[in-house]
Amino acid sequence: MSEIYQVSPWYDTEEWNRVYNDIFGVTSTLTTKKNALDQLFIWKARCPSLPSGIEATISLLNIHIQDQGRHYDICNDHVLRLAYSSALMRFVNVMFDKETKKGLSLFQAADTFGIPEWIIDLRHNTAHSNIVPHIELLREASVISLDWLQKNYWDKHKSCISDYIVGSVHIETEIEKKITSLMNFCVSLSICSHPKCNIKNLAEITDIHLRESLVNDAKEVCEDLDFSNLKIISIDTLGNILNIQAKKILIDEASSSYVNRALLSNESAFISIEILKSLDYIGYTTDKPLNTEYVQCFTGLLSFLFTYDLLKDFVLELIKVTQSEHENSVKCKLAAKWVSVILKALKNNQQFMEKIYKADTDIMSKDEKELKSLYYHWYPNYKKRTLFLDLHKSIPREFTNINFIQPIISTYNPYLVLFIRDLLTLVRPQLSDSVKTKICKLAKVIASPEKFPVMSPKIYTSDDLDPANNLDSINESKHYEDVKIMEVQMESKNKVDKDGSKQKFGVWQLASKNASWATCPIGQLPWTQLTNEPMESQ
């Protein structure tokens, strides 16, 4: 998902409102303004680049508090006037910098936003004249500027500022609601398009819940469609409606994120463990591939994602599910199996396109049925493939780039073994079989840490998966005997304290108390220093 967040210097809305009330509230006093200024300085420490309105407020409020506090022992009249002048200059500059960049003068910008012209004159006199404005004039300008900031910055933000709580209920935007409805419709239509169902129109759907679900989803996507006679609404018609609406809705930059969120939510049928269990009761918890009957329920959905270039991001989100430590293990395994199925389907397209390129065959004039027939002609051994995508399209180029998939295969993931070979097969230039085999073996090592004790001194590689080297076949006593020998060898190298006692910290021991560290050169240990021998005279 791709969402944009902005870091704010205030802890929450309550803190922001407290500062506002301390400065501009009806009960505001010099003491509350001092408290507000202290809080503004805390915001400045948290976030050095504050909004222009807050920066200007700090400058004006700071000198206002100094003046009201009558700190003339450290701030005489001339210095006070200079401070006021500097604060007003900063206020004008930071608040109207964007306007002057557009080509407006400061006077034009001030007139547009309701700042008195004489305050701009004060700013110019301060910047370009040798005469510092009178203190009473500066005080009046400061009060007017703070009032302007209250109305044009603080009050406007007060009406819209709110807290964002991580983990709170997600509020869908209008476009996200449309995309969610579209994907629910696509999933329902995909299930009803299962080859074994042989459904021609809505009236032929015997399962009442499935029929109602499809009709409700279709109504949300297309409100103008009349559902009074279900016999005349065919599955093909609904498919056409799906594509028409998709071209209208899937135009937002965040469409891919919304699609993934809809399909991988707990309410989605695609990742539903209950549906998987009902169609594959025996194999749903094992490492066996997804069976054909189950995969065909979502063939239409995956074809839809591939057609609208949404499949790559969807596969990456499925991989994130497999990497999550907080997801149910069955759900992670289901996601990994789906990744394998999709990657195998992409492999179909890849090898078909490569064959087409070599044969110099025109495929644009052929329909999908003709292309699939041609594929089977070239690859008769692959007739058992359960999922075919649009053979007119090439696969996402990212999956052919070893640098792109490197983070995927190098991240700890116990379910990586279920799809890593399918991923490596897509890489171009092709990896050798030996390299792919070794990478797959390493993935298996990572996926089965229980077979490789953490306390063992041995560094394991893919060769340890070889039955001849498998730990299960190694005599356990021999293993611990080797460890014991290693410990004895390490102990023989350590110094013993005067009292003969040792304190062990893993493979480390305390140094001797007699060690003379002060006389030890950098890079040496006290007990390893070489004896200084006089050099032979030449």
Coordinates of C-alpha atoms in Angstrom, one line a residue:
M1 CA 0.0 0.0 0.0
S2 CA 1.1 3.5 -0.8
E3 CA -0.1 6.1 1.8
I4 CA 1.2 9.5 2.5
Y5 CA 1.7 10.7 6.1
Q6 CA 3.0 14.0 7.5
V7 CA 4.8 14.0 10.8
S8 CA 3.5 16.7 13.2
P9 CA 5.4 18.3 16.0
W10 CA 2.5 18.2 18.4
Y11 CA 1.7 15.0 20.3
D12 CA -2.0 15.1 19.7
T13 CA -5.0 17.4 19.0
E14 CA -5.4 18.1 22.8
E15 CA -1.8 19.5 22.9
W16 CA -2.4 21.7 19.9
N17 CA -5.7 23.1 21.3
R18 CA -4.0 23.8 24.6
V19 CA -1.4 25.9 22.9
Y20 CA -4.1 27.7 20.9
N21 CA -6.2 28.5 24.0
D22 CA -3.1 29.6 26.0
I23 CA -2.3 32.2 23.3
F24 CA -5.7 33.3 21.9
G25 CA -8.2 32.0 24.5
V26 CA -10.5 34.3 26.5
T27 CA -8.7 33.3 29.7
S28 CA -5.3 33.9 28.1
T29 CA -2.8 35.7 30.4
L30 CA 0.9 36.4 30.3
T31 CA 1.6 33.2 32.2
T32 CA -0.4 31.0 29.8
K33 CA 1.3 32.7 26.9
K34 CA 4.7 31.8 28.5
N35 CA 3.5 28.2 28.8
A36 CA 2.4 28.3 25.1
L37 CA 5.8 29.7 24.0
D38 CA 7.6 26.9 26.0
Q39 CA 5.5 24.4 24.2
L40 CA 6.2 26.0 20.8
F41 CA 9.9 25.7 21.5
I42 CA 9.4 22.0 22.2
W43 CA 7.7 21.7 18.9
K44 CA 10.7 23.4 17.3
A45 CA 13.0 20.9 18.9
R46 CA 10.9 18.0 17.7
C47 CA 10.6 19.4 14.2
P48 CA 13.1 22.1 13.2
S49 CA 11.1 23.0 10.1
L50 CA 7.7 24.2 11.4
P51 CA 4.8 25.5 9.4
S52 CA 5.2 29.2 8.5
G53 CA 2.3 30.2 10.7
I54 CA 3.9 28.7 13.8
E55 CA 7.3 30.1 13.0
A56 CA 5.9 33.6 12.7
T57 CA 3.9 33.1 15.9
I58 CA 7.0 32.1 17.8
S59 CA 8.8 35.3 16.7
L60 CA 6.0 37.7 17.6
L61 CA 4.9 35.9 20.8
N62 CA 8.5 35.8 22.1
I63 CA 9.1 39.6 21.9
H64 CA 5.5 40.3 23.1
I65 CA 6.2 38.3 26.3
Q66 CA 9.5 40.0 26.8
D67 CA 7.9 43.4 26.4
Q68 CA 5.0 42.6 28.7
G69 CA 7.3 41.2 31.3
R70 CA 9.2 44.6 31.4
H71 CA 12.6 42.9 31.4
Y72 CA 14.4 46.3 30.9
D73 CA 17.3 45.2 33.0
I74 CA 18.5 43.0 30.1
C75 CA 16.5 44.5 27.2
N76 CA 16.5 48.3 26.9
D77 CA 14.2 50.3 24.6
H78 CA 16.4 50.3 21.5
V79 CA 17.1 46.6 21.7
L80 CA 13.4 46.0 22.2
R81 CA 12.6 48.0 19.1
L82 CA 15.1 46.0 17.1
A83 CA 13.6 42.7 18.3
Y84 CA 10.1 43.9 17.4
S85 CA 11.3 45.0 14.0
S86 CA 13.1 41.6 13.4
A87 CA 9.9 39.7 14.4
L88 CA 7.7 41.7 12.1
M89 CA 10.2 41.3 9.2
R90 CA 10.2 37.6 9.8
F91 CA 6.4 37.5 9.9
V92 CA 6.1 39.2 6.5
N93 CA 8.8 37.2 4.9
V94 CA 7.7 33.7 5.9
M95 CA 4.0 34.3 5.4
F96 CA 4.2 35.8 2.0
D97 CA 7.3 34.2 0.5
K98 CA 5.2 31.9 -1.7
E99 CA 3.3 34.9 -3.1
T100 CA 6.4 36.8 -3.9
K101 CA 7.8 33.8 -5.7
K102 CA 4.7 33.9 -8.0
G103 CA 5.7 37.4 -9.0
L104 CA 3.6 39.6 -6.6
S105 CA 5.2 42.4 -4.6
L106 CA 4.9 42.3 -0.8
F107 CA 2.3 45.2 -1.0
Q108 CA 0.2 43.2 -3.5
A109 CA 0.4 40.0 -1.4
A110 CA -0.5 41.9 1.8
D111 CA -3.4 43.6 0.1
T112 CA -4.7 40.2 -1.1
F113 CA -4.6 38.7 2.4
G114 CA -5.7 41.7 4.4
I115 CA -2.5 43.0 6.0
P116 CA -2.4 46.8 6.5
E117 CA 0.0 48.5 4.0
W118 CA 1.7 50.4 6.8
I119 CA 3.0 47.1 8.3
I120 CA 4.8 46.4 5.0
D121 CA 6.2 49.9 5.2
L122 CA 7.5 49.1 8.7
R123 CA 9.1 46.0 7.3
H124 CA 10.8 48.1 4.5
N125 CA 12.0 50.7 7.0
T126 CA 13.5 48.1 9.2
A127 CA 15.3 46.4 6.3
H128 CA 16.5 49.4 4.4
S129 CA 16.4 52.5 6.7
N130 CA 18.8 53.7 9.4
I131 CA 15.8 54.7 11.5
V132 CA 14.2 52.1 13.8
P133 CA 10.4 52.6 14.0
H134 CA 8.8 53.9 17.3
I135 CA 8.1 51.3 19.9
E136 CA 4.3 52.0 20.1
L137 CA 4.0 51.6 16.4
L138 CA 5.8 48.3 16.6
R139 CA 3.7 47.1 19.4
E140 CA 0.5 47.9 17.5
A141 CA 1.8 46.1 14.4
S142 CA 2.7 43.1 16.5
V143 CA -0.8 42.8 18.0
I144 CA -2.4 43.2 14.5
S145 CA 0.0 40.5 13.1
L146 CA -0.8 38.0 15.9
D147 CA -4.6 38.6 15.3
W148 CA -4.1 38.0 11.6
L149 CA -2.2 34.8 12.4
Q150 CA -5.1 33.6 14.6
K151 CA -7.7 34.2 11.9
N152 CA -5.7 33.0 8.9
Y153 CA -3.7 30.2 10.3
W154 CA -4.7 28.9 13.8
D155 CA -8.5 29.2 13.4
K156 CA -8.4 27.5 9.9
H157 CA -6.4 24.6 11.3
K158 CA -8.5 24.3 14.4
S159 CA -11.6 23.5 12.4
C160 CA -9.9 20.5 10.6
I161 CA -7.2 19.2 12.8
S162 CA -7.8 15.6 14.1
D163 CA -5.9 12.6 15.5
Y164 CA -4.9 9.6 13.4
I165 CA -4.7 6.6 15.6
V166 CA -2.6 3.7 14.4
G167 CA -4.6 0.5 14.3
S168 CA -8.0 2.3 14.4
V169 CA -10.9 1.5 12.1
H170 CA -10.0 2.3 8.5
I171 CA -12.3 4.8 6.9
E172 CA -12.8 4.2 3.2
T173 CA -12.7 7.0 0.7
E174 CA -15.3 7.2 -2.0
I175 CA -13.0 5.8 -4.7
E176 CA -11.9 3.0 -2.3
K177 CA -15.5 2.0 -1.7
K178 CA -16.1 1.8 -5.5
I179 CA -13.0 -0.3 -6.0
T180 CA -13.9 -2.6 -3.1
S181 CA -17.4 -3.1 -4.6
L182 CA -15.8 -3.8 -8.0
M183 CA -13.5 -6.4 -6.6
N184 CA -16.3 -8.1 -4.6
F185 CA -18.3 -8.3 -7.8
C186 CA -15.3 -9.7 -9.7
V187 CA -14.8 -12.4 -7.1
S188 CA -18.4 -13.4 -7.1
L189 CA -18.5 -13.5 -10.9
S190 CA -15.3 -15.5 -11.0
I191 CA -16.8 -18.2 -8.7
C192 CA -20.0 -18.4 -10.7
S193 CA -17.9 -18.8 -13.9
H194 CA -16.4 -22.0 -12.6
P195 CA -16.3 -24.5 -15.6
K196 CA -18.1 -27.2 -13.6
C197 CA -21.0 -24.9 -12.8
N198 CA -21.8 -24.3 -16.4
I199 CA -24.0 -21.3 -15.5
K200 CA -25.4 -19.2 -18.4
N201 CA -27.5 -16.7 -16.5
L202 CA -28.3 -15.6 -12.9
A203 CA -31.4 -17.7 -12.7
E204 CA -29.3 -20.9 -13.1
I205 CA -27.4 -20.2 -9.9
T206 CA -28.9 -22.8 -7.6
D207 CA -27.1 -21.6 -4.4
I208 CA -29.3 -18.9 -3.0
H209 CA -26.5 -17.2 -1.0
L210 CA -24.2 -17.1 -4.0
R211 CA -26.9 -15.7 -6.3
E212 CA -27.9 -13.0 -3.8
S213 CA -24.2 -12.1 -3.2
L214 CA -23.6 -11.7 -7.0
V215 CA -26.7 -9.7 -7.5
N216 CA -25.9 -7.4 -4.6
D217 CA -22.4 -6.9 -5.8
A218 CA -23.5 -6.2 -9.3
K219 CA -26.1 -3.6 -8.1
E220 CA -23.3 -1.7 -6.2
V221 CA -21.2 -1.6 -9.4
C222 CA -24.0 -0.9 -11.9
E223 CA -27.1 0.8 -10.4
D224 CA -28.9 1.1 -13.7
L225 CA -29.1 -2.6 -14.4
D226 CA -32.6 -4.1 -14.0
F227 CA -32.5 -7.4 -12.0
S228 CA -36.3 -8.0 -12.1
N229 CA -35.8 -10.9 -14.5
L230 CA -32.7 -12.9 -13.7
K231 CA -33.1 -15.2 -16.7
I232 CA -32.2 -12.5 -19.2
I233 CA -29.0 -11.4 -17.3
S234 CA -26.2 -13.6 -18.6
I235 CA -22.8 -14.2 -17.0
D236 CA -21.2 -12.8 -20.2
T237 CA -23.3 -9.6 -19.8
L238 CA -22.0 -9.2 -16.2
G239 CA -18.5 -9.8 -17.5
N240 CA -18.9 -6.9 -20.0
I241 CA -20.2 -4.7 -17.2
L242 CA -17.3 -5.5 -15.0
N243 CA -14.8 -4.4 -17.7
I244 CA -16.7 -1.3 -18.5
Q245 CA -16.8 -0.2 -14.9
A246 CA -13.2 -1.2 -14.4
K247 CA -12.0 1.2 -17.1
K248 CA -13.9 4.0 -15.3
I249 CA -12.9 3.2 -11.7
L250 CA -9.3 1.9 -11.9
I251 CA -7.8 5.2 -12.9
D252 CA -6.6 6.4 -9.4
E253 CA -2.9 6.1 -8.6
A254 CA -3.8 4.2 -5.5
S255 CA -6.0 1.7 -7.3
S256 CA -3.6 -1.1 -6.9
S257 CA -3.4 -0.6 -3.1
Y258 CA -7.2 -0.5 -2.8
V259 CA -7.5 -3.7 -4.9
N260 CA -5.0 -5.5 -2.7
R261 CA -6.7 -4.4 0.4
A262 CA -10.1 -5.6 -0.8
L263 CA -8.8 -9.0 -2.0
L264 CA -6.7 -9.7 1.1
S265 CA -9.0 -8.5 3.8
N266 CA -10.4 -11.0 6.3
E267 CA -13.8 -10.8 4.6
S268 CA -12.5 -11.7 1.1
A269 CA -13.4 -15.0 -0.4
F270 CA -10.0 -15.2 -2.2
I271 CA -8.0 -15.8 1.0
S272 CA -10.8 -17.5 2.9
I273 CA -9.6 -20.6 4.7
E274 CA -13.2 -21.9 5.0
I275 CA -13.6 -22.0 1.2
L276 CA -10.2 -23.7 0.8
K277 CA -11.2 -26.2 3.4
S278 CA -14.5 -27.0 1.7
L279 CA -12.8 -27.6 -1.7
D280 CA -9.6 -29.2 -0.5
Y281 CA -10.2 -30.7 3.0
I282 CA -7.3 -33.1 2.8
G283 CA -4.6 -30.9 1.4
Y284 CA -5.3 -27.5 2.8
T285 CA -2.8 -27.8 5.7
T286 CA -0.1 -29.7 3.7
D287 CA 2.5 -28.5 1.3
K288 CA 0.6 -30.0 -1.6
P289 CA -0.2 -27.5 -4.5
L290 CA -3.7 -26.1 -4.7
N291 CA -6.1 -28.4 -6.5
T292 CA -7.6 -27.6 -9.8
E293 CA -11.2 -27.3 -8.6
Y294 CA -10.2 -24.6 -6.1
V295 CA -8.0 -22.6 -8.5
Q296 CA -10.7 -22.5 -11.1
C297 CA -12.9 -20.6 -8.7
F298 CA -10.6 -17.6 -9.0
T299 CA -9.3 -18.0 -12.6
G300 CA -11.6 -15.1 -13.8
L301 CA -10.3 -12.8 -11.0
L302 CA -6.6 -13.5 -11.7
S303 CA -7.2 -13.0 -15.4
F304 CA -8.9 -9.7 -14.6
L305 CA -5.9 -8.5 -12.5
F306 CA -3.5 -9.5 -15.3
T307 CA -5.5 -7.7 -17.9
Y308 CA -5.5 -4.4 -15.9
D309 CA -1.8 -4.7 -14.9
L310 CA -2.6 -5.3 -11.2
L311 CA -1.2 -8.8 -10.9
K312 CA 2.4 -7.8 -10.1
D313 CA 1.5 -5.7 -7.1
F314 CA -1.0 -8.4 -6.0
V315 CA 1.7 -11.1 -6.0
L316 CA 4.0 -8.8 -4.0
E317 CA 1.3 -8.3 -1.4
L318 CA 0.7 -12.1 -1.2
I319 CA 4.4 -12.5 -0.6
K320 CA 4.2 -10.0 2.3
V321 CA 1.4 -12.1 3.8
T322 CA 3.7 -15.1 3.7
Q323 CA 6.4 -13.1 5.5
S324 CA 4.1 -11.8 8.2
E325 CA 4.7 -13.1 11.7
H326 CA 1.2 -12.1 12.8
E327 CA -0.8 -14.0 10.3
N328 CA -2.3 -17.5 10.7
S329 CA 0.1 -20.2 9.5
V330 CA -2.6 -21.7 7.2
K331 CA -3.3 -18.3 5.7
C332 CA 0.4 -17.8 5.1
K333 CA 0.7 -21.2 3.4
L334 CA -2.4 -20.5 1.3
A335 CA -0.9 -17.2 0.1
A336 CA 2.4 -18.9 -0.7
K337 CA 0.6 -21.6 -2.7
W338 CA -1.3 -18.9 -4.6
V339 CA 2.0 -17.2 -5.4
S340 CA 3.2 -20.5 -6.9
V341 CA 0.1 -20.9 -9.0
I342 CA 0.3 -17.4 -10.4
L343 CA 4.1 -17.6 -11.1
K344 CA 3.5 -20.9 -13.0
A345 CA 0.8 -19.2 -15.1
L346 CA 3.2 -16.3 -15.8
K347 CA 5.8 -18.9 -16.8
N348 CA 3.2 -20.2 -19.4
N349 CA 3.1 -16.7 -20.9
Q350 CA 6.9 -16.2 -20.8
Q351 CA 7.8 -19.4 -22.6
F352 CA 4.9 -18.9 -25.1
M353 CA 6.1 -15.4 -25.9
E354 CA 9.7 -16.6 -26.3
K355 CA 8.5 -19.3 -28.7
I356 CA 6.4 -16.8 -30.6
Y357 CA 9.4 -14.5 -30.9
K358 CA 11.6 -17.3 -32.4
A359 CA 8.8 -18.5 -34.7
D360 CA 8.0 -14.9 -35.8
T361 CA 4.2 -15.7 -35.5
D362 CA 1.5 -13.0 -35.5
I363 CA -0.6 -13.6 -32.4
M364 CA -2.7 -10.4 -32.4
S365 CA -5.1 -11.8 -35.0
K366 CA -5.7 -14.9 -33.0
D367 CA -8.2 -15.2 -30.1
E368 CA -7.5 -16.7 -26.7
K369 CA -8.8 -20.2 -27.6
E370 CA -6.5 -20.3 -30.7
L371 CA -3.5 -19.2 -28.7
K372 CA -4.1 -21.8 -26.0
S373 CA -4.4 -24.5 -28.7
L374 CA -1.1 -23.3 -30.2
Y375 CA 0.4 -23.4 -26.7
Y376 CA -0.6 -27.1 -26.2
H377 CA 0.7 -27.9 -29.7
W378 CA 4.1 -26.6 -28.7
Y379 CA 4.0 -27.8 -25.1
P380 CA 1.9 -31.0 -25.0
N381 CA 3.2 -32.0 -21.6
Y382 CA 1.7 -28.9 -19.9
K383 CA -2.0 -29.8 -20.6
K384 CA -2.5 -30.2 -16.9
R385 CA -1.8 -26.6 -16.1
T386 CA -4.6 -25.3 -14.0
L387 CA -4.4 -21.6 -14.7
F388 CA -3.9 -19.7 -18.0
L389 CA -3.7 -15.9 -18.3
D390 CA -4.1 -13.8 -21.4
L391 CA -1.4 -15.2 -23.8
H392 CA -1.4 -12.0 -25.7
K393 CA 0.4 -10.2 -22.9
S394 CA 4.0 -10.4 -21.6
I395 CA 4.7 -11.0 -17.9
P396 CA 5.8 -8.1 -15.6
R397 CA 9.4 -7.4 -16.4
E398 CA 10.3 -7.0 -12.8
F399 CA 9.9 -10.8 -12.2
T400 CA 12.6 -11.4 -14.7
N401 CA 15.1 -9.2 -12.9
I402 CA 17.3 -11.0 -10.4
N403 CA 18.0 -7.7 -8.6
F404 CA 14.2 -7.2 -8.1
I405 CA 13.6 -10.6 -6.6
Q406 CA 16.8 -10.6 -4.6
P407 CA 15.1 -9.0 -1.5
I408 CA 12.3 -11.6 -1.7
I409 CA 14.6 -14.6 -1.7
S410 CA 16.9 -13.2 0.9
T411 CA 14.3 -12.3 3.5
Y412 CA 13.5 -14.9 6.2
N413 CA 10.3 -16.6 5.2
P414 CA 9.5 -20.2 6.2
Y415 CA 7.0 -20.4 3.3
L416 CA 9.5 -19.3 0.6
V417 CA 10.1 -23.0 -0.3
L418 CA 6.6 -23.2 -1.7
F419 CA 7.3 -20.8 -4.5
I420 CA 11.0 -19.9 -4.8
R421 CA 11.7 -22.3 -7.7
D422 CA 8.8 -20.8 -9.7
L423 CA 10.2 -17.3 -9.0
L424 CA 13.8 -18.3 -10.1
T425 CA 12.5 -19.9 -13.2
L426 CA 11.3 -16.5 -14.5
V427 CA 14.7 -14.8 -14.2
R428 CA 16.4 -13.8 -17.4
P429 CA 19.1 -14.5 -18.4
Q430 CA 18.3 -17.9 -17.1
L431 CA 19.9 -19.2 -14.0
S432 CA 21.7 -22.6 -14.3
D433 CA 19.9 -25.6 -12.8
S434 CA 22.7 -26.1 -10.2
V435 CA 22.3 -22.5 -9.0
K436 CA 18.5 -22.7 -8.7
T437 CA 18.9 -26.0 -6.8
K438 CA 21.3 -24.6 -4.3
I439 CA 19.2 -21.5 -3.7
C440 CA 16.1 -23.7 -3.2
K441 CA 18.1 -25.9 -0.8
L442 CA 19.1 -22.9 1.2
A443 CA 15.5 -21.8 1.4
K444 CA 14.7 -25.2 2.8
V445 CA 17.4 -24.8 5.4
I446 CA 15.9 -21.5 6.5
A447 CA 12.4 -23.0 6.5
S448 CA 13.3 -25.9 8.8
P449 CA 15.5 -24.4 11.7
E450 CA 14.3 -27.2 14.0
K451 CA 16.6 -29.6 12.1
F452 CA 19.6 -27.5 12.8
P453 CA 20.3 -26.8 16.5
V454 CA 21.2 -23.2 17.3
M455 CA 23.9 -24.2 19.8
S456 CA 25.7 -26.3 17.3
P457 CA 29.1 -24.8 16.3
K458 CA 28.7 -26.1 12.7
I459 CA 27.8 -23.6 9.9
Y460 CA 25.1 -25.2 7.8
T461 CA 24.8 -25.0 4.0
S462 CA 22.6 -26.5 1.4
D463 CA 24.9 -29.6 1.4
D464 CA 23.5 -30.5 4.8
L465 CA 20.2 -31.4 3.2
D466 CA 21.8 -34.2 1.4
P467 CA 20.7 -37.5 3.0
A468 CA 24.3 -38.5 3.4
N469 CA 25.0 -35.4 5.4
N470 CA 21.6 -35.0 7.1
L471 CA 21.8 -34.3 10.8
D472 CA 19.2 -37.0 11.5
S473 CA 21.6 -39.6 10.3
I474 CA 24.6 -38.3 12.3
N475 CA 25.2 -40.0 15.5
E476 CA 24.1 -37.6 18.2
S477 CA 26.8 -38.6 20.6
K478 CA 29.5 -37.9 18.0
H479 CA 28.1 -34.4 17.5
Y480 CA 28.3 -33.5 21.1
E481 CA 31.7 -35.1 21.4
D482 CA 33.0 -32.7 18.7
V483 CA 31.5 -29.8 20.6
K484 CA 33.1 -31.0 23.8
I485 CA 36.6 -31.2 22.1
M486 CA 36.1 -27.7 20.8
E487 CA 35.4 -26.4 24.3
V488 CA 38.4 -28.1 25.8
Q489 CA 40.6 -26.6 23.1
M490 CA 39.3 -23.1 23.9
E491 CA 39.8 -23.6 27.6
S492 CA 43.4 -24.6 27.2
K493 CA 44.1 -21.2 25.6
N494 CA 42.7 -19.1 28.5
K495 CA 44.6 -17.8 31.4
V496 CA 43.6 -18.8 34.9
D497 CA 43.4 -16.4 37.8
K498 CA 45.5 -16.8 40.9
D499 CA 42.8 -18.4 42.8
G500 CA 42.3 -20.8 39.9
S501 CA 38.7 -19.7 39.3
K502 CA 37.2 -19.0 35.9
Q503 CA 34.2 -16.9 34.8
K504 CA 32.8 -17.9 31.5
F505 CA 30.7 -15.8 29.3
G506 CA 29.8 -17.9 26.3
V507 CA 33.1 -18.4 24.4
W508 CA 34.7 -15.5 26.4
Q509 CA 36.6 -15.5 29.7
L510 CA 37.7 -12.8 32.0
A511 CA 41.3 -11.7 31.5
S512 CA 43.9 -12.3 34.3
K513 CA 43.9 -9.7 37.0
N514 CA 47.7 -9.5 36.7
A515 CA 47.5 -8.2 33.1
S516 CA 49.4 -4.9 32.7
W517 CA 47.1 -3.1 30.3
A518 CA 48.8 0.3 30.7
T519 CA 52.0 -0.9 29.2
C520 CA 50.4 -2.9 26.4
P521 CA 50.8 -1.3 22.9
I522 CA 47.6 -0.8 20.9
G523 CA 46.7 -3.9 18.9
Q524 CA 48.3 -6.4 21.3
L525 CA 47.1 -8.2 24.4
P526 CA 49.2 -8.1 27.6
W527 CA 50.0 -11.8 27.5
T528 CA 51.0 -11.8 23.9
Q529 CA 53.5 -9.1 23.9
L530 CA 56.9 -10.0 22.4
T531 CA 60.0 -9.7 24.5
N532 CA 61.9 -6.6 23.5
E533 CA 65.4 -7.6 22.5
P534 CA 68.1 -5.2 21.7
M535 CA 68.7 -4.7 18.0
E536 CA 72.0 -5.9 16.6
S537 CA 74.4 -3.1 15.8
Q538 CA 75.2 -2.7 12.2

